[in-house]
CSV table of C-alpha atoms in Angstrom, one decimal:
chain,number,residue,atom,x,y,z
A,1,UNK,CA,-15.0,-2.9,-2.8
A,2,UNK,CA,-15.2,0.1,-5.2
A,3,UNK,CA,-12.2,0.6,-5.6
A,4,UNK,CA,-11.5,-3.1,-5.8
A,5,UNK,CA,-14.2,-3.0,-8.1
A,6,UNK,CA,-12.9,-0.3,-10.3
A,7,UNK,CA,-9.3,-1.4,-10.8
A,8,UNK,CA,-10.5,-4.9,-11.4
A,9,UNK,CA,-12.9,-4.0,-14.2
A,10,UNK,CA,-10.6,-1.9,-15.6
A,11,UNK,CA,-7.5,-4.4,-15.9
A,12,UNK,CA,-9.6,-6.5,-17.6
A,13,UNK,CA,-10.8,-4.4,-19.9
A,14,UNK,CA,-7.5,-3.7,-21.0
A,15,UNK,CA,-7.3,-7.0,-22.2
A,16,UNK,CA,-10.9,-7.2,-23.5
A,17,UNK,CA,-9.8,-3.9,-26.0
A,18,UNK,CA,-6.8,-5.2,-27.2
A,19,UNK,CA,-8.6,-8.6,-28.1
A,20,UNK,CA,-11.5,-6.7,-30.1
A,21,UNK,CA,-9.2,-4.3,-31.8
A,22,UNK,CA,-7.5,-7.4,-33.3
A,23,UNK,CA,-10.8,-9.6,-34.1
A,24,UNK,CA,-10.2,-11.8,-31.6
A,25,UNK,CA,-13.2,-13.3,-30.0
A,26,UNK,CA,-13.9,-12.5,-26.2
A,27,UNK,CA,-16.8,-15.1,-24.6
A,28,UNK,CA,-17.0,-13.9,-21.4
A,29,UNK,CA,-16.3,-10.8,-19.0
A,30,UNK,CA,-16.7,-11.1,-15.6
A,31,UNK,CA,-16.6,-8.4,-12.6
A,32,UNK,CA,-15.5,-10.9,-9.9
A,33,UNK,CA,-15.6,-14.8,-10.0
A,34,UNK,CA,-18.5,-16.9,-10.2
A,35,UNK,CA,-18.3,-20.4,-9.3
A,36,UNK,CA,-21.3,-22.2,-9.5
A,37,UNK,CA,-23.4,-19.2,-9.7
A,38,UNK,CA,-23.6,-15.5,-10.6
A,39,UNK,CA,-25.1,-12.4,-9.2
A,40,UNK,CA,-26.0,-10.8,-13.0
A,41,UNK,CA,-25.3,-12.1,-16.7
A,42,UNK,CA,-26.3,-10.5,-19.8
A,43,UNK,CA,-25.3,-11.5,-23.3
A,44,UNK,CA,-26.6,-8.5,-25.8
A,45,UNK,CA,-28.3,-9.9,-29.0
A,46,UNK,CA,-25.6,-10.5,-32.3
A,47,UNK,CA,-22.3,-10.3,-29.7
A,48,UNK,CA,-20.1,-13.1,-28.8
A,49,UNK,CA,-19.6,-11.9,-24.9
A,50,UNK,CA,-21.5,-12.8,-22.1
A,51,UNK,CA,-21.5,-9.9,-19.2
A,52,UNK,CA,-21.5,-11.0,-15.9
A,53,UNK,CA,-20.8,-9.9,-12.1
A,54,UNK,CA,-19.8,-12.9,-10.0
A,55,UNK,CA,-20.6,-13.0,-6.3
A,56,UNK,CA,-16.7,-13.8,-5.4
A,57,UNK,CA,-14.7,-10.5,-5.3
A,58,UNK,CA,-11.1,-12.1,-5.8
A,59,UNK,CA,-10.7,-10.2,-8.9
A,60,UNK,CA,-12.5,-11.0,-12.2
A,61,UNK,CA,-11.9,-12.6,-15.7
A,62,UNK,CA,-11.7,-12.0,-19.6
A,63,UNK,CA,-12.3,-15.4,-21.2
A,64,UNK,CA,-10.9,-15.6,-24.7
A,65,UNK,CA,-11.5,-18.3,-27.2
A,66,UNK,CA,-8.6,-20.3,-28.2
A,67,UNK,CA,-6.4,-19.8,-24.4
A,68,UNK,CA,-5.2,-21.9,-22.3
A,69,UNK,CA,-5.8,-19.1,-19.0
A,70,UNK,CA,-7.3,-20.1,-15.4
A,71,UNK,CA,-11.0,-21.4,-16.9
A,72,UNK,CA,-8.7,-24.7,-17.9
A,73,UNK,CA,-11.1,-24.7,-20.9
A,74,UNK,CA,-8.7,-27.6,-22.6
A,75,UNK,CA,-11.9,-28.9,-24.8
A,76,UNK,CA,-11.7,-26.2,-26.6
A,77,UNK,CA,-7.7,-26.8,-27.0
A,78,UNK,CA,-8.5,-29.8,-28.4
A,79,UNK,CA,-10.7,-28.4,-31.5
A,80,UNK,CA,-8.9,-27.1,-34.7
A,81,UNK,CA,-8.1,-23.2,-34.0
A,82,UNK,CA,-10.3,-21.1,-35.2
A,83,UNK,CA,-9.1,-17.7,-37.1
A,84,UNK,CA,-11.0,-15.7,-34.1
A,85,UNK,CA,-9.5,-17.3,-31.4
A,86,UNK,CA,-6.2,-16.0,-29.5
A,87,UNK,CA,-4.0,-19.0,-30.7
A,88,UNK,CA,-4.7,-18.3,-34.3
A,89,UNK,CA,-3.3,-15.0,-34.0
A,90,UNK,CA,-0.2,-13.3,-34.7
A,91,UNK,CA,2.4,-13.6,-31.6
A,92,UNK,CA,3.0,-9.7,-31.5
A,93,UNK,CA,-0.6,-9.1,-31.2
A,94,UNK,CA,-0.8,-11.8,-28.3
A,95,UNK,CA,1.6,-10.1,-26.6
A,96,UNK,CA,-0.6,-6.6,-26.8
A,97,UNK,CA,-3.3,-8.5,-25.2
A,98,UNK,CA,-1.9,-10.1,-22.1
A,99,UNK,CA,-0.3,-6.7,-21.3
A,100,UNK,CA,-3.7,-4.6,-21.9
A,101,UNK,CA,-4.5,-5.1,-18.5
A,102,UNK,CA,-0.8,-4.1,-17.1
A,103,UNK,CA,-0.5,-1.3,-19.3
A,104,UNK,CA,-4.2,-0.2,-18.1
A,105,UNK,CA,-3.7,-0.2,-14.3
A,106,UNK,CA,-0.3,1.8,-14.8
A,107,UNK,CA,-1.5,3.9,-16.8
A,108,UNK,CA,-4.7,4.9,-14.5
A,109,UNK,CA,-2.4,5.0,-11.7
A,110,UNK,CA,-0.9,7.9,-13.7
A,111,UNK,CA,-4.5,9.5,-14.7
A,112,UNK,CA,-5.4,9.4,-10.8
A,113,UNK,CA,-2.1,10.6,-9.4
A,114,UNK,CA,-2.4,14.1,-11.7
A,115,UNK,CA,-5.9,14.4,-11.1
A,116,UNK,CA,-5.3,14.4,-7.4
A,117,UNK,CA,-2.3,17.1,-8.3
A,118,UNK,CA,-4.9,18.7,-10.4
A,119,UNK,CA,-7.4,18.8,-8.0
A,120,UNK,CA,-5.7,19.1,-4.6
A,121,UNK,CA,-2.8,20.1,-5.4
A,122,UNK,CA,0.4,18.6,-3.3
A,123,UNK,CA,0.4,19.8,0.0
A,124,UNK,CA,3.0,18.7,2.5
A,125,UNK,CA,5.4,20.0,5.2
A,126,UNK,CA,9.2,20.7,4.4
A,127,UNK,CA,10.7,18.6,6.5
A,128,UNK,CA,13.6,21.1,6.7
A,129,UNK,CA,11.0,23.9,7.9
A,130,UNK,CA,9.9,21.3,11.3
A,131,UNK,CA,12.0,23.9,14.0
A,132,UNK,CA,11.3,21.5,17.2
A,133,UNK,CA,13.4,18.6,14.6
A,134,UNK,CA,12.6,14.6,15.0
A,135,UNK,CA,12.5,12.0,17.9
A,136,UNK,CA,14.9,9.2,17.4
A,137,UNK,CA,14.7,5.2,18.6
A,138,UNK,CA,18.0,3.8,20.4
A,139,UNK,CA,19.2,2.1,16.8
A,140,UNK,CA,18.9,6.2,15.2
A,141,UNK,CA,21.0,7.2,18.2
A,142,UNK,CA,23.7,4.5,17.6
A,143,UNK,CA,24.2,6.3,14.2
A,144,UNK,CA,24.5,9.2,15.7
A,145,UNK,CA,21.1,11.3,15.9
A,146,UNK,CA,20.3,13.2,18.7
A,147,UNK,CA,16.6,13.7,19.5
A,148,UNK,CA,15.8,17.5,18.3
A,149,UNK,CA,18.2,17.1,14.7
A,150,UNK,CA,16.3,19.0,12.1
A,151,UNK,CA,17.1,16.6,9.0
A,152,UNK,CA,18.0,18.4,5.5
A,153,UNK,CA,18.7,15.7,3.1
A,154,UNK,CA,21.4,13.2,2.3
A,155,UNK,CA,24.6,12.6,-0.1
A,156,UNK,CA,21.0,11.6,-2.8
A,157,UNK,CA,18.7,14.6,-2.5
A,158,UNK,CA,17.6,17.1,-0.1
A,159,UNK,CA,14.4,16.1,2.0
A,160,UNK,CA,10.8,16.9,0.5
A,161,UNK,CA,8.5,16.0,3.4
A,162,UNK,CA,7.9,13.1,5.9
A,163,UNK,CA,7.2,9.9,4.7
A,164,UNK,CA,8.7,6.5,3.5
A,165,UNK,CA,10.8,8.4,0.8
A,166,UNK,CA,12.5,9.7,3.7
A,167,UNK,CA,13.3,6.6,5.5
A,168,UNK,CA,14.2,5.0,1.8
A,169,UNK,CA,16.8,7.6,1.3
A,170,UNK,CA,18.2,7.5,4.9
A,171,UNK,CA,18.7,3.1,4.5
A,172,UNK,CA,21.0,4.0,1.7
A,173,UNK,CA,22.3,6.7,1.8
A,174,UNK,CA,25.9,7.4,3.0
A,175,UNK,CA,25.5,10.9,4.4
A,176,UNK,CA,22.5,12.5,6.3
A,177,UNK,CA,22.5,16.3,6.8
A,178,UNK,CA,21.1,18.0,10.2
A,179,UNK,CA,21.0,21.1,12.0
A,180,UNK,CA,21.5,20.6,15.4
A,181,UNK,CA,21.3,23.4,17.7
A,182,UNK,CA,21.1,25.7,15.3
A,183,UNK,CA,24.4,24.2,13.4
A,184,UNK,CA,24.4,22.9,10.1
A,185,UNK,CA,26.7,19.6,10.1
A,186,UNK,CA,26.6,16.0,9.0
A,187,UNK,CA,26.9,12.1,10.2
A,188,UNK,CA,27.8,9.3,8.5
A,189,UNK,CA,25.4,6.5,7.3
A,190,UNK,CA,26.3,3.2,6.6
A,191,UNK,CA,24.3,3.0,3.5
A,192,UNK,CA,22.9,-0.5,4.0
A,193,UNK,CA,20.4,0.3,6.7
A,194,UNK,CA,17.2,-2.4,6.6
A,195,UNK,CA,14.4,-0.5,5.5
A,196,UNK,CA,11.8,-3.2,6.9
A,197,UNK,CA,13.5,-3.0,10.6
A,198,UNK,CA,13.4,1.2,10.2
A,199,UNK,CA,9.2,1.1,9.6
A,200,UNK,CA,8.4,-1.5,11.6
A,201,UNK,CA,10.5,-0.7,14.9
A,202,UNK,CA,9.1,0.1,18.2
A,203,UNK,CA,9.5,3.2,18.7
A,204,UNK,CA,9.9,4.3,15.5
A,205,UNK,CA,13.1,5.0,13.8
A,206,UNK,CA,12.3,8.3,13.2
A,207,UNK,CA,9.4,10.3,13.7
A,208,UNK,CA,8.8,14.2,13.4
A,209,UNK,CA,9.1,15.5,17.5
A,210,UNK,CA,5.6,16.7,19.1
A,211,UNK,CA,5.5,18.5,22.6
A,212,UNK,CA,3.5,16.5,25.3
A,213,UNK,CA,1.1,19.6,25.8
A,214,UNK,CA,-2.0,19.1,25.7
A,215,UNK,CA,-4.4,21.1,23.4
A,216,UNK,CA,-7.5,20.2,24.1
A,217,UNK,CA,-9.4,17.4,26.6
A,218,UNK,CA,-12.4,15.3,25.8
A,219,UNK,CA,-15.2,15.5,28.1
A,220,UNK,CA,-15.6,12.1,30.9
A,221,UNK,CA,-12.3,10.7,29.8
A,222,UNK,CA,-10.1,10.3,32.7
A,223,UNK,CA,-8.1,13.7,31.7
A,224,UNK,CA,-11.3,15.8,32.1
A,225,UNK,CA,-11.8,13.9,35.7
A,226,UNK,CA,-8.2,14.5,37.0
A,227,UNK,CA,-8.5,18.4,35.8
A,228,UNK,CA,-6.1,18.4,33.2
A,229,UNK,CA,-6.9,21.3,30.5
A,230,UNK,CA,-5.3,23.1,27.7
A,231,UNK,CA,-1.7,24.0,28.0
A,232,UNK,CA,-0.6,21.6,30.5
A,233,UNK,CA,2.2,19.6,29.9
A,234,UNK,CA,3.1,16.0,30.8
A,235,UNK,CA,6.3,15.4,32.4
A,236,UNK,CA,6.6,12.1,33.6
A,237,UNK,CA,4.1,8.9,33.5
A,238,UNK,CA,5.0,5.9,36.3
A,239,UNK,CA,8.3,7.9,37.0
A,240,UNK,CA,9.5,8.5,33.6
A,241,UNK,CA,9.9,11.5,32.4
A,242,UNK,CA,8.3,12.2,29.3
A,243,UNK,CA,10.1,14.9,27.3
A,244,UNK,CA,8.0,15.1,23.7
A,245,UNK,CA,4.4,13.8,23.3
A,246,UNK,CA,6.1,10.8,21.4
A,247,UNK,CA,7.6,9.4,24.6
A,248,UNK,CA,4.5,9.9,26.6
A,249,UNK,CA,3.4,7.4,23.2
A,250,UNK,CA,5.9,4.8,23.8
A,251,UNK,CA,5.1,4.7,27.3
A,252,UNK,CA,1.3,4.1,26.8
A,253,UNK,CA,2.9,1.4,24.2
A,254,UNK,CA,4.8,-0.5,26.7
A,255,UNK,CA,1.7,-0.8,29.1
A,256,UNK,CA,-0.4,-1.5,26.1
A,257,UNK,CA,2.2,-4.7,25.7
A,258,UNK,CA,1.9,-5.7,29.8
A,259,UNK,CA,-2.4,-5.3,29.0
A,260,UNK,CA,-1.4,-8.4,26.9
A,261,UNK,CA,-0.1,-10.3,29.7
A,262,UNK,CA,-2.6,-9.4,32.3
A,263,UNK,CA,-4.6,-13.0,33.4
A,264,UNK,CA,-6.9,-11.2,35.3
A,265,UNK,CA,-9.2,-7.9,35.7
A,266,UNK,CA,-7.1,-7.4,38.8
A,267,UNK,CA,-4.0,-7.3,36.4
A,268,UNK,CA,-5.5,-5.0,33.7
A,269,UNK,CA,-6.5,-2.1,36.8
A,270,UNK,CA,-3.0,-2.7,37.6
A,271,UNK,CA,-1.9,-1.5,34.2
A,272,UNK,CA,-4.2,1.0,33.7
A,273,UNK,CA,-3.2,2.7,37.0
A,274,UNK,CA,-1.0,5.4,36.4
A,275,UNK,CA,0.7,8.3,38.4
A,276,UNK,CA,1.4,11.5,36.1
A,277,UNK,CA,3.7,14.5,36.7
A,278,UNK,CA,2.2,17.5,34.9
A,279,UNK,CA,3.1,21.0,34.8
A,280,UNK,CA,0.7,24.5,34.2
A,281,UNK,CA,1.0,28.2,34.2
A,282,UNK,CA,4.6,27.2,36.2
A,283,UNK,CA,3.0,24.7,38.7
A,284,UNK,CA,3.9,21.4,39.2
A,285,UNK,CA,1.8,18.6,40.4
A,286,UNK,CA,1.5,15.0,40.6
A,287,UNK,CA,-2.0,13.3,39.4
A,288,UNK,CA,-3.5,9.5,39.7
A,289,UNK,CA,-5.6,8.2,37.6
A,290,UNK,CA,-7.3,5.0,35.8
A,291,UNK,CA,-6.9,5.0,32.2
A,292,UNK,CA,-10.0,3.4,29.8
A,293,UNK,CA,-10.1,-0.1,28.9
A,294,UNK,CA,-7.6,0.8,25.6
A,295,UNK,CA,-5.3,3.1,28.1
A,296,UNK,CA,-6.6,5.9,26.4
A,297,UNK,CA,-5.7,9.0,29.1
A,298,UNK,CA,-8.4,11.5,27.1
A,299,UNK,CA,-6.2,14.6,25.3
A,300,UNK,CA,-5.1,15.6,22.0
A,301,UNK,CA,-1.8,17.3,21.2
A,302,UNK,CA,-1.5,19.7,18.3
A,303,UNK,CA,-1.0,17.6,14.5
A,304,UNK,CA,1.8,19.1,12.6
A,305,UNK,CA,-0.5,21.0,10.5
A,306,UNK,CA,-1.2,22.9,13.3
A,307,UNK,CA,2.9,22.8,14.9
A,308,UNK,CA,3.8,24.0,11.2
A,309,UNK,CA,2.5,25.9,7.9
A,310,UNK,CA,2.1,23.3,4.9
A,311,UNK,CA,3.3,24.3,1.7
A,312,UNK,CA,0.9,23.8,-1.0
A,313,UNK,CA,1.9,23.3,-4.5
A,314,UNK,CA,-0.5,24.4,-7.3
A,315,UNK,CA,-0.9,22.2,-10.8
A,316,UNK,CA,-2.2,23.8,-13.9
A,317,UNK,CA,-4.6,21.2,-16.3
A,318,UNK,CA,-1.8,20.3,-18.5
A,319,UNK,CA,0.8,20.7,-15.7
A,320,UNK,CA,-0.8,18.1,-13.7
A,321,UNK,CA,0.2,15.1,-16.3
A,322,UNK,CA,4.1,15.2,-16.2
A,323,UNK,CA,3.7,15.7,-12.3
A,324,UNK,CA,1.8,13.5,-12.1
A,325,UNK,CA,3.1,10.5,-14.1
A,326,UNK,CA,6.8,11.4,-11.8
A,327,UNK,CA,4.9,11.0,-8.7
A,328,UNK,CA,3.9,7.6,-10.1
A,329,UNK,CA,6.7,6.3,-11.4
A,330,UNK,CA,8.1,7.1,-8.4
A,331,UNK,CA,5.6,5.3,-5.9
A,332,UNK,CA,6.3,2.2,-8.6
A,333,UNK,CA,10.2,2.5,-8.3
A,334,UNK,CA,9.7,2.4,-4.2
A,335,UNK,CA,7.7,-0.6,-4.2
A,336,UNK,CA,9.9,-2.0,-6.5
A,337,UNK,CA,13.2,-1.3,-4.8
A,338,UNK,CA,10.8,-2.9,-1.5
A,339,UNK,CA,10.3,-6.1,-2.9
A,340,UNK,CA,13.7,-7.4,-1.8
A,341,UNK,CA,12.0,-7.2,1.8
A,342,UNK,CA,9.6,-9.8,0.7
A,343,UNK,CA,12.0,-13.0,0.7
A,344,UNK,CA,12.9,-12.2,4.4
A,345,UNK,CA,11.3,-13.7,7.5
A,346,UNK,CA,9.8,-10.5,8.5
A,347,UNK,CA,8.8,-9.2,5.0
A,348,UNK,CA,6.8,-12.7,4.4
A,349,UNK,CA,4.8,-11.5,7.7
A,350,UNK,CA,4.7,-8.1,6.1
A,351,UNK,CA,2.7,-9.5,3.3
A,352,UNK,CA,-1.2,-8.7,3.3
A,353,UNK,CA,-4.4,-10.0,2.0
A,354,UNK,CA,-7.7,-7.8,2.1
A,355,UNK,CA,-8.0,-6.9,5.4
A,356,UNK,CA,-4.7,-5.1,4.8
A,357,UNK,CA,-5.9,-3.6,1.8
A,358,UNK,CA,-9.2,-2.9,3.9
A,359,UNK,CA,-7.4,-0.9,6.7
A,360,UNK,CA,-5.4,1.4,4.2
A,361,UNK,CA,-9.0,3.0,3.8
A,362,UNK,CA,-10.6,5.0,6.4
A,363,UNK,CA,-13.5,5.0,8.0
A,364,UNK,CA,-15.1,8.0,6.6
A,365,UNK,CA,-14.9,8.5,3.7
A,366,UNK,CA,-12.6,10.5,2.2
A,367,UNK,CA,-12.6,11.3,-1.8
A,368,UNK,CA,-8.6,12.1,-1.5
A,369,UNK,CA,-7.4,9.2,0.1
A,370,UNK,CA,-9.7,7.1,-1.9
A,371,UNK,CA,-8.3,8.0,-5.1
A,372,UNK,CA,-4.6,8.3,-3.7
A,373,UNK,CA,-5.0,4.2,-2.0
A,374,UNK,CA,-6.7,3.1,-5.5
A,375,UNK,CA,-3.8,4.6,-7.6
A,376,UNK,CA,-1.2,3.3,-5.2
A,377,UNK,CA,-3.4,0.0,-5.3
A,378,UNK,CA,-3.1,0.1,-9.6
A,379,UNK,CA,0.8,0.3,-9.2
A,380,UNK,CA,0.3,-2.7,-7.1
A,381,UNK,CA,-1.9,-4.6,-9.6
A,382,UNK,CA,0.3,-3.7,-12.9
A,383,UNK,CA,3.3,-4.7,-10.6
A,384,UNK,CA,2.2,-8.0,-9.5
A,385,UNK,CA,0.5,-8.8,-13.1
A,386,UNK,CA,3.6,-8.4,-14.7
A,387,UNK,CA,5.9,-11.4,-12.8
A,388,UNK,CA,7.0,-14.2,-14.6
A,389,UNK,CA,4.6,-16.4,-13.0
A,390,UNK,CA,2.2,-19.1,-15.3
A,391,UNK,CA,-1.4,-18.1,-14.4
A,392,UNK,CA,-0.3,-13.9,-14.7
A,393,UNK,CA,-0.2,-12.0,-17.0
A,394,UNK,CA,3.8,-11.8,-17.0
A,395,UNK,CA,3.9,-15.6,-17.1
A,396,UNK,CA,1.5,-15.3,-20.8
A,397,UNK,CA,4.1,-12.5,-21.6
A,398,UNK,CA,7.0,-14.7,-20.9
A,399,UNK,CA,6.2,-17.7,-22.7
A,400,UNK,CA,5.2,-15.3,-25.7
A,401,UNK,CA,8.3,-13.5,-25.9
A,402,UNK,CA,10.0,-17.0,-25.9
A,403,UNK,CA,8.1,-18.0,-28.7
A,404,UNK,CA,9.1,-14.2,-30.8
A,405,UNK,CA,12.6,-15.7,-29.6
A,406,UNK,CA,13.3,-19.3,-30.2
A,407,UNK,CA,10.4,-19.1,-33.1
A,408,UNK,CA,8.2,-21.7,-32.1
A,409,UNK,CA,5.5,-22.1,-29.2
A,410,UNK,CA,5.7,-23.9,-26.0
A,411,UNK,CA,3.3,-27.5,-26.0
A,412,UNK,CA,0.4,-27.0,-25.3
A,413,UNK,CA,0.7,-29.7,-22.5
A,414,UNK,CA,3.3,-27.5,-20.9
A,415,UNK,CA,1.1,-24.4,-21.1
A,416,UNK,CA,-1.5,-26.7,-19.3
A,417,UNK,CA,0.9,-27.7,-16.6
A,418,UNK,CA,2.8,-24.5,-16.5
A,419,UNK,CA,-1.2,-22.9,-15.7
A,420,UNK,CA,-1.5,-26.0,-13.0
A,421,UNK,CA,1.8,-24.3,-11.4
A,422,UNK,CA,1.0,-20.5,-11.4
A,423,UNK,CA,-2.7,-21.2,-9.9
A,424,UNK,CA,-1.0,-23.0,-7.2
A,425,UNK,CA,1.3,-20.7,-6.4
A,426,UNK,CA,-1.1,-17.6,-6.7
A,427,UNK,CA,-3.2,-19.9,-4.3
A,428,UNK,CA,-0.4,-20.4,-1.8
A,429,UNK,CA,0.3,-16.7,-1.7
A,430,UNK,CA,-3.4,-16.1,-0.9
A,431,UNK,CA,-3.8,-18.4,2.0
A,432,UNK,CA,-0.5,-16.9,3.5
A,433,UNK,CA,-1.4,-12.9,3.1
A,434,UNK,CA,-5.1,-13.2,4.5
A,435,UNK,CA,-3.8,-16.3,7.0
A,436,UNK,CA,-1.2,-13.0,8.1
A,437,UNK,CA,-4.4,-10.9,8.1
A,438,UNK,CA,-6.2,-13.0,10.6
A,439,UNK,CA,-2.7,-13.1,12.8
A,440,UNK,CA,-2.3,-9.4,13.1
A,441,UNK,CA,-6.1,-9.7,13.9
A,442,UNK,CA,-5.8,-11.7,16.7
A,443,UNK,CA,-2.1,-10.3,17.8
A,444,UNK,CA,0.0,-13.3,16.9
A,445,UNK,CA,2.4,-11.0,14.5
């Protein structure tokens, strides 16, 4: 809700300064929606704007006199413009104002990102420097990987560190770069790779290798009852062998998918049965046991910040701001280059309403990750303002730059209709990203 909250406020704003700065007559500003009624309103003695905080957090809303925007306020369409309203004005300083908000969000995006460098610096693992290399899924292994490749880079850049970047260079790229064995060589990519399928598979495409030796056991989970302690190593669960901590996690994965299916308690103490082959100090034994209600066995491997040494990367004040304005134009430039995704079956069940946007957030809080979702979320917001679609702020920016154009402005009744359109559509693509929320929810996608 904060950061909600924030970015919201702050979009708008963006189009509240650029309507002052040109005399143009704001009546209301609203933090959130308020249909039929409001949670605050204030309207300061000699000032044409009413302040408000609605109880609906959808977004929020900068009414301006003489626009045709989502109030539908066509009375006032019908009276003779007024040299303080919007329509009176200039088409160059129209155009300022339906981008304030755009230009806002991108622009804090940028503010956060080299803060965070500022502040925090950018710390991160080389994925070069990961010795015990990466665990592959059976479509990586068709290519070519072999569980245990330490990846370099490809034909576009070298690697930085793990994360979607990586997997964004490896869909097209044509060349991937690996030691293997301690031998530097390379494999062929096809350069056409779905990114969607490579982040949402099962086991993952790619993921950096962990050993399945246990580091430390929490106390009355079924690890701690069966005696297993720090330094053992899992070997096998139900007869597989488990070579890596992330095949012991695929295993627990697959049983997590028959939990699904089980009609009965019977069924689930069926599931959660297991036998385990574990190793110690040389000795090798084989273990039963019943694993919790969400087959949870009780241990914790080492995190890579432990397997490996993270490089931190130190920004100055002033350094901070071109570092920071890459990062983000980067980030924007990813989800960009993503969008593609979206007109697929599997990207339209990608999309996410505010239960996604709730889970990106953890549940402690956590001022880095806060400010790192929030600037990721203002890419987002400028992104999505700025489509060519009637009720945004791209659609306003469209019909404006046809009017710079063709030198004359769309009818009013098409404005009104065109408005009809955009709401419905923004509408539609509401219902279907929290309608996807409540599906992953219940475990239907």
């Amino acid at each position: 809700m904060l950061s909600i909250a924030l970015l919201v406020l702050l979009h708008e704003g963006g189009h509240f300064f650029f309507a002052k700065l040109f005399g143009i007559r704001v009546e209301k500003f609203y933090l959130f929606f308020n249909p039929w009624f409001h949670l605050f309103e204030y309207k300061p003695k000699n000032s044409d704007t009413t302040y408000g905080i609605g109880w609906l957090p959808l977004g929020g809303y900068c009414k301006i006199a003489g626009m045709i925007d989502e109030s539908m306020d066509t009375e006032q369409m019908k009276q003779p413009a007024q040299p303080w309203e919007f329509r009176s004005r200039p088409a160059w300083q129209r155009l300022f104002v339906m981008i304030g908000g755009v230009l806002v969000n991108f622009l804090l995006a940028l503010f956060i990102y080299s803060m965070i460098l500022f502040t925090w610096g950018d710390s991160y693992i080389p994925v070069k420097d990961m010795k015990l290399g990466m665990k592959f899924n059976s479509e990586a292994k068709a290519l070519g990987f072999q569980d245990g490749d330490i990846l370099v880079g490809t034909d576009l850049r070298a690697f930085k560190d793990f994360n979607v970047d990586l997997l964004r260079d490896l869909s097209v790229a044509h060349r991937v770069d690996i030691v293997r064995e301690g031998k530097a060589m390379s494999l062929p990519l096809p350069g056409d790779l779905n990114l969607l399928n490579m982040v949402k598979s099962e086991p993952a495409f790619v993921r950096p290798l962990q050993p399945a030796v246990i580091d430390s056991v929490i106390p009355g989970t079924p690890a701690a009852t069966i005696g297993l302690t720090k330094g053992t190593t899992i070997l096998a669960i139900n007869g597989k062998a488990v070579d890596s901590y992330n095949s012991f996690s695929d295993e627990i994965g697959i049983l997590n998918d028959l939990m699904t299916d089980a009609k009965s308690s019977a069924d689930s103490l069926k599931v959660r049965t297991v036998n385990l082959v574990v190793a110690n100090n040389g000795n090798r034994d084989t273990l039963h046991t019943v694993l919790t209600p969400s087959l949870q066995l009780g241990f914790i491997v080492k995190g890579l910040n432990a397997l490996y040494k993270p490089v931190t990367v130190e920004y100055g004040f002033f350094e901070s701001f071109p570092a920071g304005a890459a990062y983000g134009v980067n980030m924007l430039k990813g989800y960009v280059d993503d969008m593609k995704y979206l007109f697929s079956a599997e990207g339209a069940k990608s999309i996410g309403g505010f239960g996604a946007i709730g889970s990106m957030f953890p549940a402690t809080w956590d001022w880095y990750i806060f400010w790192k979702i929030t600037a990721f979320l203002s890419i987002i917001l400028a992104f999505m303002n700025i489509l060519p679609i009637p009720a945004l702020d791209g659609g306003h920016v469209l019909f404006l730059l046809y009017e710079i154009i063709a030198r004359r402005k769309p009818s009013e009744d098409f404005m009104i209709k065109a408005e009809y359109v955009g709401m419905a559509i923004l509408l539609l693509l509401m219902v279907v990203a929290n309608l996807n929320d409540l599906l992953r929810w219940v475990g239907c996608i």
